[in-house]
Amino acid sequence: SQKIEQNSEALNIQEGKTATLTCNYTNYSPAYLQWYRQDPGRGPVFLLLIRENEKEKRKERLKVTFDTTLKQSLFHITASQPADSATYLCALLGSGYALNFGKGTSLLVTP
Amino acid sequence: DSGVTQTPKHLITATGQRVTLRCSPRSGDLSVYWYQQSLDQGLQFLIQYYNGEERAKGNILERFSAQQFPDLHSELNLSSLELGDSALYFCASSDTKGGDTEAFFGQGTRLTVV
């Protein structure tokens, strides 16, 4: 079956450090991978989309890598700030065109 | 503001009842997705419509149904409600059939079944 796995344990880091979140997938052949941010009780907000032929994509303090051989994407936030504290979700288009999400990794940035 | 509107924001109802959740997508978006998010659970994909037709189906219960109308708004109908149906229900929209562009999410409808 298709699976999207993200670290279930919360990631706690200090302000100013780089946060790295992992998304691993099984039985997908994705042409695209997306990352979203979700705050408690609110809808997810799109952050970045990376295509299978792109190794890396950047947007301000965010960087995403996509390794289709390892079936893994890494999401980095550099110079993290307390306002970056949220749950981060990765998403893939599954069989039957369903847009499936991982369970997300909770990030806490402390001053 | 994502441009996706969901109503109502909150809904409290009794077991066995039927409710309808409504979603208005962003102007111009043809795809509408529905998700369920329970406490400590991830976003579970329920169903997607594209320009009025069902395009993808997830683990949607038979008690649940949805449709997309000619004006592109969508409704999710939940019937014979059980306590376990209590969750946040999100609607999202995108301008393509899916996966290759961002999805815009509404603020959700919080359903409480008592």
PDB file of C-alpha atoms in Angstrom, chain A residues 32 34 36 38 41-44 46 49 51 89 93 96-101 103, chain B residues 33 35 37 41-43 45 48 55-56 90 98-103 105-107:
ATOM      1  CA  TYR A  32       5.607  16.329  -7.636  1.00  0.00           C
ATOM      2  CA  GLN A  34       4.438  19.401  -1.815  1.00  0.00           C
ATOM      3  CA  TYR A  36       2.442  22.541   3.793  1.00  0.00           C
ATOM      4  CA  GLN A  38      -0.542  23.714   9.560  1.00  0.00           C
ATOM      5  CA  GLY A  41      -7.169  24.269  14.400  1.00  0.00           C
ATOM      6  CA  ARG A  42      -6.453  25.867  11.020  1.00  0.00           C
ATOM      7  CA  GLY A  43      -6.264  24.669   7.459  1.00  0.00           C
ATOM      8  CA  PRO A  44      -2.890  23.747   5.941  1.00  0.00           C
ATOM      9  CA  PHE A  46       1.037  25.645   0.954  1.00  0.00           C
ATOM     10  CA  LEU A  49       6.224  22.282  -4.567  1.00  0.00           C
ATOM     11  CA  ARG A  51       9.168  18.393  -9.252  1.00  0.00           C
ATOM     12  CA  LEU A  89       3.066  18.178   6.205  1.00  0.00           C
ATOM     13  CA  LEU A  93      -0.463  12.526  -5.561  1.00  0.00           C
ATOM     14  CA  GLY A  96      -6.482   7.363  -8.379  1.00  0.00           C
ATOM     15  CA  TYR A  97      -5.301  10.975  -8.213  1.00  0.00           C
ATOM     16  CA  ALA A  98      -5.890  11.349  -4.466  1.00  0.00           C
ATOM     17  CA  LEU A  99      -3.745  14.103  -2.915  1.00  0.00           C
ATOM     18  CA  ASN A 100      -2.435  12.305   0.147  1.00  0.00           C
ATOM     19  CA  PHE A 101      -0.756  13.860   3.172  1.00  0.00           C
ATOM     20  CA  LYS A 103       0.705  12.876   9.403  1.00  0.00           C
TER      21      LYS A 103
ATOM     22  CA  TYR B  33     -11.039  18.118  -2.203  1.00  0.00           C
ATOM     23  CA  TYR B  35     -10.445  15.834   4.074  1.00  0.00           C
ATOM     24  CA  GLN B  37      -8.777  15.315  10.425  1.00  0.00           C
ATOM     25  CA  GLN B  41      -4.689  11.984  13.164  1.00  0.00           C
ATOM     26  CA  GLY B  42      -3.393  13.226   9.891  1.00  0.00           C
ATOM     27  CA  LEU B  43      -5.427  14.583   7.040  1.00  0.00           C
ATOM     28  CA  PHE B  45      -8.397  12.210   1.998  1.00  0.00           C
ATOM     29  CA  GLN B  48     -12.138  14.969  -4.970  1.00  0.00           C
ATOM     30  CA  ARG B  55     -12.192  12.348  -9.845  1.00  0.00           C
ATOM     31  CA  ALA B  56     -10.670  10.537  -6.873  1.00  0.00           C
ATOM     32  CA  PHE B  90     -11.454  20.568   5.514  1.00  0.00           C
ATOM     33  CA  GLY B  98      -4.346  17.705  -8.789  1.00  0.00           C
ATOM     34  CA  GLY B  99      -0.812  17.340  -7.531  1.00  0.00           C
ATOM     35  CA  ASP B 100       0.966  19.793  -9.776  1.00  0.00           C
ATOM     36  CA  THR B 101      -0.214  23.014  -8.200  1.00  0.00           C
ATOM     37  CA  GLU B 102      -0.899  24.134  -4.680  1.00  0.00           C
ATOM     38  CA  ALA B 103      -4.141  23.347  -2.926  1.00  0.00           C
ATOM     39  CA  PHE B 105      -7.553  25.051   2.221  1.00  0.00           C
ATOM     40  CA  GLY B 106     -10.544  26.506   3.975  1.00  0.00           C
ATOM     41  CA  GLN B 107     -10.662  27.080   7.705  1.00  0.00           C
TER      42      GLN B 107
END
